[in-house]
Tab-separated table of C-alpha atoms in Angstrom:
chain	number	residue	atom	x	y	z
X	1	MET	CA	122.653	67.422	85.034
X	2	ALA	CA	122.873	70.037	87.608
X	3	ALA	CA	121.537	69.683	91.196
X	4	ASN	CA	119.096	72.404	90.954
X	5	PRO	CA	118.473	73.222	87.273
X	6	VAL	CA	117.287	76.694	86.717
X	7	VAL	CA	113.833	77.021	85.063
X	8	GLY	CA	112.505	80.028	83.649
X	9	VAL	CA	108.661	80.770	83.990
X	10	PRO	CA	107.468	83.877	81.873
X	11	ARG	CA	105.297	86.056	83.421
X	12	ALA	CA	102.626	86.000	80.705
X	13	LEU	CA	99.317	84.338	79.597
X	14	LEU	CA	98.358	81.765	81.885
X	15	TYR	CA	100.808	82.665	84.660
X	16	TYR	CA	98.043	85.349	85.827
X	17	GLU	CA	95.872	82.152	86.291
X	18	TYR	CA	98.173	79.616	87.365
X	19	GLY	CA	101.453	81.147	88.369
X	20	PRO	CA	101.609	80.048	92.179
X	21	VAL	CA	100.510	76.583	90.709
X	22	TRP	CA	103.544	76.584	88.442
X	23	GLU	CA	106.242	77.842	91.012
X	24	GLY	CA	104.828	75.394	93.690
X	25	PHE	CA	105.059	72.302	90.995
X	26	LEU	CA	108.686	73.218	89.701
X	27	THR	CA	110.055	73.736	93.083
X	28	ALA	CA	108.733	70.406	94.265
X	29	LEU	CA	110.490	68.720	91.464
X	30	GLY	CA	113.759	70.253	92.950
X	31	ALA	CA	113.917	73.370	90.370
X	32	GLU	CA	115.363	76.765	90.917
X	33	VAL	CA	112.483	78.749	89.577
X	34	ARG	CA	113.125	82.550	87.950
X	35	VAL	CA	109.887	84.326	86.904
X	36	SER	CA	110.452	87.183	84.387
X	37	ARG	CA	110.331	90.576	85.430
X	38	PRO	CA	106.888	92.570	84.903
X	39	THR	CA	106.219	93.578	81.136
X	40	GLY	CA	107.953	96.487	79.898
X	41	ARG	CA	108.296	97.897	76.576
X	42	ALA	CA	111.470	96.458	75.883
X	43	THR	CA	109.575	93.024	76.447
X	44	ILE	CA	106.961	93.970	73.982
X	45	ASP	CA	109.618	95.141	71.453
X	46	ARG	CA	111.557	91.989	71.846
X	47	GLY	CA	108.372	89.784	71.520
X	48	VAL	CA	106.862	91.777	68.566
X	49	GLY	CA	110.481	91.212	66.465
X	50	SER	CA	110.231	87.636	67.016
X	51	ALA	CA	106.680	86.243	67.129
X	52	LEU	CA	104.361	85.781	64.175
X	53	ASP	CA	102.593	88.875	62.812
X	54	GLU	CA	99.201	87.131	63.353
X	55	ALA	CA	99.469	86.477	66.995
X	56	CYS	CA	97.731	88.402	69.427
X	57	LEU	CA	99.527	90.828	71.904
X	58	PRO	CA	99.397	88.586	74.706
X	59	VAL	CA	101.444	85.840	72.766
X	60	LYS	CA	103.983	88.451	71.538
X	61	VAL	CA	104.465	89.696	75.018
X	62	ALA	CA	105.041	85.943	75.941
X	63	TYR	CA	107.820	85.438	73.326
X	64	GLY	CA	109.364	88.464	75.014
X	65	HIS	CA	109.241	87.227	78.452
X	66	CYS	CA	110.776	83.930	77.247
X	67	LEU	CA	113.637	85.688	75.391
X	68	GLU	CA	114.643	87.780	78.522
X	69	LEU	CA	114.486	84.614	80.717
X	70	VAL	CA	117.155	82.978	77.943
X	71	ALA	CA	119.164	86.108	78.041
X	72	ALA	CA	119.344	85.845	81.752
X	73	GLY	CA	120.564	82.480	81.687
X	74	ALA	CA	117.737	80.325	82.325
X	75	GLU	CA	118.456	76.612	81.374
X	76	TYR	CA	114.960	75.463	81.146
X	77	LEU	CA	111.886	77.333	79.981
X	78	PHE	CA	108.313	75.996	81.379
X	79	VAL	CA	105.649	76.387	78.752
X	80	PRO	CA	102.971	74.028	79.430
X	81	ARG	CA	100.325	73.006	76.642
X	82	VAL	CA	97.229	73.886	78.621
X	83	PHE	CA	94.605	72.030	76.291
X	84	SER	CA	91.975	71.836	78.980
X	85	VAL	CA	91.569	72.357	82.709
X	86	GLU	CA	88.010	71.187	82.761
X	87	PRO	CA	85.732	68.712	81.211
X	88	ARG	CA	84.366	69.716	77.845
X	89	ALA	CA	86.202	73.184	77.795
X	90	TYR	CA	89.219	74.321	76.246
X	91	SER	CA	91.965	76.712	75.874
X	92	CYS	CA	92.583	79.244	72.915
X	93	PRO	CA	94.072	77.531	69.807
X	94	LYS	CA	96.994	79.918	70.143
X	95	LEU	CA	97.899	78.987	73.757
X	96	LEU	CA	97.656	75.379	72.682
X	97	GLY	CA	100.435	76.084	69.981
X	98	LEU	CA	102.536	78.539	72.136
X	99	PRO	CA	105.100	75.839	73.151
X	100	ASP	CA	105.768	75.023	69.286
X	101	MET	CA	106.046	78.613	68.535
X	102	VAL	CA	108.065	79.371	71.216
X	103	ARG	CA	110.678	76.757	70.423
X	104	LEU	CA	111.381	78.043	67.013
X	105	ALA	CA	112.322	81.351	68.654
X	106	VAL	CA	114.752	80.298	71.345
X	107	PRO	CA	118.190	78.786	71.003
X	108	ASP	CA	118.799	75.128	70.794
X	109	ARG	CA	120.888	75.091	74.323
X	110	VAL	CA	117.407	75.930	76.192
X	111	THR	CA	115.395	72.923	76.836
X	112	LEU	CA	111.823	73.664	76.667
X	113	LEU	CA	109.349	72.044	79.203
X	114	ALA	CA	106.219	71.809	77.532
X	115	PRO	CA	103.894	69.073	79.297
X	116	LEU	CA	100.402	68.549	78.041
X	117	ILE	CA	97.679	69.428	80.576
X	118	ASP	CA	94.558	67.981	79.389
X	119	LEU	CA	91.473	67.726	81.856
X	120	SER	CA	88.920	67.527	79.229
X	121	ARG	CA	87.874	63.933	80.218
X	122	GLY	CA	87.839	64.600	83.972
X	123	ASN	CA	90.196	65.822	86.789
X	124	THR	CA	92.109	62.692	87.009
X	125	SER	CA	95.267	61.724	88.885
X	126	ARG	CA	96.384	59.853	85.798
X	127	ALA	CA	96.897	63.384	83.750
X	128	PHE	CA	98.713	64.801	86.777
X	129	ARG	CA	100.938	61.710	87.024
X	130	HIS	CA	101.887	62.042	83.563
X	131	VAL	CA	102.763	65.823	83.399
X	132	ALA	CA	104.861	65.321	86.602
X	133	ALA	CA	106.711	62.095	85.008
X	134	GLU	CA	107.464	63.952	81.758
X	135	THR	CA	108.732	67.356	83.406
X	136	GLY	CA	110.528	65.361	86.184
X	137	SER	CA	112.528	63.255	83.889
X	138	ALA	CA	113.621	66.240	81.969
X	139	LEU	CA	114.668	68.004	84.916
X	140	GLY	CA	116.278	64.878	86.597
X	141	ALA	CA	114.090	64.510	89.580
X	142	GLY	CA	113.663	61.257	91.405
X	143	TYR	CA	110.434	59.316	92.058
X	144	ARG	CA	109.561	60.677	95.361
X	145	ARG	CA	109.954	64.396	94.160
X	146	THR	CA	107.834	63.652	91.196
X	147	VAL	CA	104.924	61.838	93.204
X	148	ARG	CA	104.917	65.064	95.367
X	149	ALA	CA	105.041	67.415	92.297
X	150	SER	CA	101.991	65.538	90.837
X	151	GLY	CA	99.952	66.387	94.247
X	152	VAL	CA	101.239	69.772	94.058
X	153	LEU	CA	99.825	70.319	90.621
X	154	ALA	CA	96.664	68.508	91.199
X	155	ARG	CA	95.717	70.499	94.211
X	156	GLY	CA	96.628	73.645	92.771
X	157	ILE	CA	94.993	73.562	89.254
X	158	THR	CA	92.036	72.195	91.161
X	159	ALA	CA	91.928	75.064	93.650
X	160	ALA	CA	92.461	77.541	90.791
X	161	VAL	CA	89.586	76.494	88.461
X	162	ARG	CA	87.234	76.484	91.592
X	163	GLN	CA	88.313	79.678	92.941
X	164	GLY	CA	89.489	81.669	90.166
X	165	PRO	CA	92.983	82.896	89.398
X	166	GLY	CA	95.454	84.680	91.566
X	167	MET	CA	94.016	83.151	94.865
X	168	LEU	CA	96.901	80.986	95.646
X	169	GLY	CA	99.900	82.964	96.793
X	170	ALA	CA	102.412	84.941	95.870
X	171	ALA	CA	100.667	85.885	92.662
X	172	GLY	CA	97.473	86.737	94.444
X	173	THR	CA	99.196	88.896	96.648
X	174	GLU	CA	100.787	90.844	93.579
X	175	LEU	CA	97.557	90.878	91.458
X	176	LEU	CA	94.273	90.809	92.939
X	177	PRO	CA	94.391	93.337	95.616
X	178	ARG	CA	95.235	96.120	93.409
X	179	ALA	CA	92.424	95.244	91.359
X	180	LEU	CA	89.612	94.362	94.188
X	181	ARG	CA	90.202	96.896	96.872
X	182	PRO	CA	88.129	100.144	96.737
X	183	TRP	CA	89.776	103.042	95.104
X	184	PRO	CA	90.122	106.577	96.642
X	185	SER	CA	87.380	108.756	95.346
X	186	SER	CA	89.723	111.265	93.985
X	187	GLY	CA	89.937	112.792	90.498
X	188	SER	CA	87.277	113.957	87.981
X	189	ALA	CA	84.784	111.250	88.695
X	190	PRO	CA	84.478	110.414	92.324
X	191	GLY	CA	81.625	107.775	93.217
X	192	THR	CA	81.832	106.304	89.762
X	193	ARG	CA	82.004	102.576	89.627
X	194	ILE	CA	82.960	100.735	86.581
X	195	GLY	CA	83.258	97.056	85.607
X	196	VAL	CA	86.121	95.826	83.520
X	197	LEU	CA	85.818	92.622	81.777
X	198	GLY	CA	88.578	90.745	80.367
X	199	HIS	CA	91.131	87.971	80.909
X	200	SER	CA	93.485	88.055	83.726
X	201	TYR	CA	96.360	88.491	81.552
X	202	ASN	CA	94.871	91.373	79.765
X	203	LEU	CA	93.762	93.239	83.098
X	204	TYR	CA	96.754	92.542	85.394
X	205	ASP	CA	99.629	92.866	83.067
X	206	ARG	CA	100.297	96.529	83.697
X	207	GLY	CA	102.699	96.736	80.925
X	208	LEU	CA	100.588	95.218	78.284
X	209	ASN	CA	97.551	97.104	79.049
X	210	LEU	CA	99.271	100.507	79.905
X	211	ASP	CA	98.188	100.284	83.618
X	212	LEU	CA	94.343	100.578	82.595
X	213	LEU	CA	93.157	100.004	86.267
X	214	GLY	CA	95.561	102.701	87.515
X	215	LYS	CA	94.543	105.378	84.897
X	216	LEU	CA	90.863	104.544	86.001
X	217	ALA	CA	91.700	104.946	89.453
X	218	ALA	CA	93.555	108.275	88.834
X	219	LEU	CA	90.273	109.665	87.459
X	220	GLY	CA	88.540	108.631	90.572
X	221	VAL	CA	86.814	105.525	89.185
X	222	SER	CA	86.131	102.283	91.463
X	223	THR	CA	86.550	99.201	89.502
X	224	ILE	CA	85.527	95.520	89.499
X	225	THR	CA	86.841	92.883	87.579
X	226	PRO	CA	85.766	89.158	87.115
X	227	GLU	CA	88.088	88.271	89.990
X	228	GLY	CA	85.965	90.466	92.216
X	229	TYR	CA	83.306	87.884	92.105
X	230	PRO	CA	83.333	84.268	93.653
X	231	GLN	CA	83.971	81.561	90.913
X	232	THR	CA	80.716	79.901	92.047
X	233	ARG	CA	78.409	82.753	91.037
X	234	ILE	CA	80.539	83.372	87.927
X	235	GLU	CA	79.845	79.713	86.825
X	236	ALA	CA	75.982	80.060	87.837
X	237	ALA	CA	75.605	83.247	85.822
X	238	ALA	CA	77.438	81.886	82.850
X	239	ARG	CA	74.722	79.347	82.354
X	240	PHE	CA	72.103	82.051	82.178
X	241	ALA	CA	74.061	84.222	80.043
X	242	LEU	CA	73.846	81.771	77.026
X	243	GLY	CA	71.391	79.280	77.949
X	244	LYS	CA	74.240	76.566	76.743
X	245	PRO	CA	77.856	75.981	77.720
X	246	LEU	CA	80.583	78.094	75.977
X	247	PHE	CA	83.438	76.132	74.369
X	248	TRP	CA	86.057	78.182	75.871
X	249	THR	CA	87.035	78.378	79.714
X	250	LEU	CA	88.110	81.919	79.959
X	251	GLY	CA	85.293	83.051	77.807
X	252	ARG	CA	82.660	81.333	79.866
X	253	ARG	CA	84.164	83.373	82.757
X	254	LEU	CA	84.107	86.461	81.101
X	255	MET	CA	80.291	86.070	80.193
X	256	GLY	CA	79.474	84.966	83.778
X	257	ALA	CA	80.992	88.102	84.807
X	258	ALA	CA	79.287	90.217	82.396
X	259	TYR	CA	75.917	88.813	83.459
X	260	LEU	CA	76.852	89.647	87.044
X	261	MET	CA	77.728	93.467	86.145
X	262	THR	CA	74.047	93.726	84.744
X	263	ALA	CA	72.599	92.586	87.765
X	264	ASP	CA	74.664	95.359	90.017
X	265	PRO	CA	72.391	98.303	90.189
X	266	ASP	CA	75.173	100.491	91.581
X	267	LEU	CA	77.351	100.080	88.406
X	268	ASP	CA	77.716	103.161	86.185
X	269	GLY	CA	79.387	101.306	83.210
X	270	VAL	CA	81.225	98.457	81.455
X	271	ILE	CA	84.650	98.430	79.618
X	272	ALA	CA	85.541	95.114	77.993
X	273	VAL	CA	89.365	94.680	77.235
X	274	ALA	CA	90.386	92.504	74.382
X	275	SER	CA	93.574	92.027	72.111
X	276	PHE	CA	93.781	92.524	68.313
X	277	GLY	CA	93.943	89.101	66.680
X	278	CYS	CA	92.055	87.122	69.472
X	279	GLY	CA	89.677	84.662	67.729
X	280	PRO	CA	87.531	83.645	70.650
X	281	ASP	CA	87.397	87.300	71.940
X	282	SER	CA	86.095	88.644	68.838
X	283	MET	CA	82.906	86.420	69.450
X	284	VAL	CA	82.835	86.690	73.158
X	285	VAL	CA	83.200	90.330	73.559
X	286	ASP	CA	80.590	91.116	71.179
X	287	LEU	CA	78.230	88.319	72.786
X	288	ALA	CA	78.978	90.343	76.271
X	289	MET	CA	78.010	93.420	74.657
X	290	ARG	CA	74.961	92.081	73.417
X	291	LEU	CA	74.127	90.995	76.905
X	292	VAL	CA	74.707	94.152	78.411
X	293	GLY	CA	72.661	95.791	75.785
X	294	ARG	CA	69.785	93.636	76.335
X	295	ARG	CA	69.748	93.288	80.248
X	296	ARG	CA	70.969	96.934	80.886
X	297	PRO	CA	70.242	99.218	77.792
X	298	ASP	CA	71.058	102.135	79.850
X	299	LEU	CA	74.424	101.125	80.890
X	300	PRO	CA	77.247	102.586	78.568
X	301	PHE	CA	79.523	99.965	77.196
X	302	MET	CA	83.099	100.443	75.798
X	303	GLU	CA	85.227	97.780	73.996
X	304	LEU	CA	89.355	98.403	74.301
X	305	THR	CA	91.358	96.697	71.728
X	306	LEU	CA	94.988	96.348	72.590
X	307	ASP	CA	97.842	95.897	70.207
X	308	GLU	CA	101.817	96.950	70.272
X	309	HIS	CA	100.889	99.986	68.520
X	310	THR	CA	98.386	101.443	71.167
X	311	GLY	CA	99.653	104.856	72.317
X	312	GLU	CA	99.103	106.110	75.781
X	313	ALA	CA	97.938	109.322	74.947
X	314	GLY	CA	95.234	108.050	72.702
X	315	PHE	CA	94.446	105.319	75.298
X	316	LEU	CA	94.022	107.763	77.971
X	317	THR	CA	91.716	110.240	76.000
X	318	MET	CA	89.415	107.209	75.257
X	319	LEU	CA	89.194	106.443	79.079
X	320	GLU	CA	88.581	110.149	79.899
X	321	ALA	CA	85.934	110.329	77.201
X	322	PHE	CA	83.933	107.324	78.482
X	323	VAL	CA	84.252	108.439	82.185
X	324	ASP	CA	83.112	111.623	81.348
X	325	LEU	CA	80.202	110.130	79.403
X	326	VAL	CA	79.368	107.887	82.443
X	327	VAL	CA	79.554	110.944	84.881
X	328	ARG	CA	77.382	112.999	82.734
X	329	ARG	CA	74.667	110.369	82.612
X	330	ARG	CA	74.717	109.770	86.437
X	331	ALA	CA	74.295	113.512	86.642
X	332	GLY	CA	70.991	113.305	84.717
């Protein structure tokens, strides 16, 4: 067993929620962590060629990142089975099955680290100790390192759930300021402000979404995403949005953000970003659209659906048309 096993972490899916947590946890276990490069066209093509046709684009992109890490010499891949990070709320079924799907795509020489993270019955120290013990055993970590890593994981996930994604270090430095800082009012729509709904892995993976936020910025649009609101406000708003708890953790956050956007008098429009083939989003985005239409019927709403066939020219045309509509409405 190598003194410092090389563990690859795919820059995909829940990395945009818990990336700093994964890195801190694995480092505490004595691993050398290698995060895959940002998504490029080659990443997407590699993932599409290996994944099931029925998988959504973010899952296909995750395949591509895993295969790129293997090609770069990673001995291990960290693909945890995130069942639940809070009581009575769960992850998407495709996220639950991701380790099984990836295992069939990577060579046998690569060890897949896929511990089950299940906090559906409470944020218990036992659950975190189990994850640390399973992962540490595979990496040859000793007892002290395993105990320390368990604490890192417990504190990190607890803070991420309370504060929202990307607030915990390297990933936050990379991801959130780009989405939250005021954009310069240049381009064809100065002064326009649009809310952008979507899961973090759809909004902040610039290769996957064809640099959506950057394109809006180039048009002079100021944007706000769910991460622009305090998590406590999103949780409170989610209770009003539907009147009952939503089954999916990420879907509930999206609904809470949609509710807050309808309460923002300075917002000129809303764009919801979803992935083709996403079962939960086929329901949640429709609910968000109905919520916006009910609370702010004057607020333009557009759904953008991403898949591997999305062309940049057509994508930009849709954005330009929507922004033009919003500007015309503002002008009266």
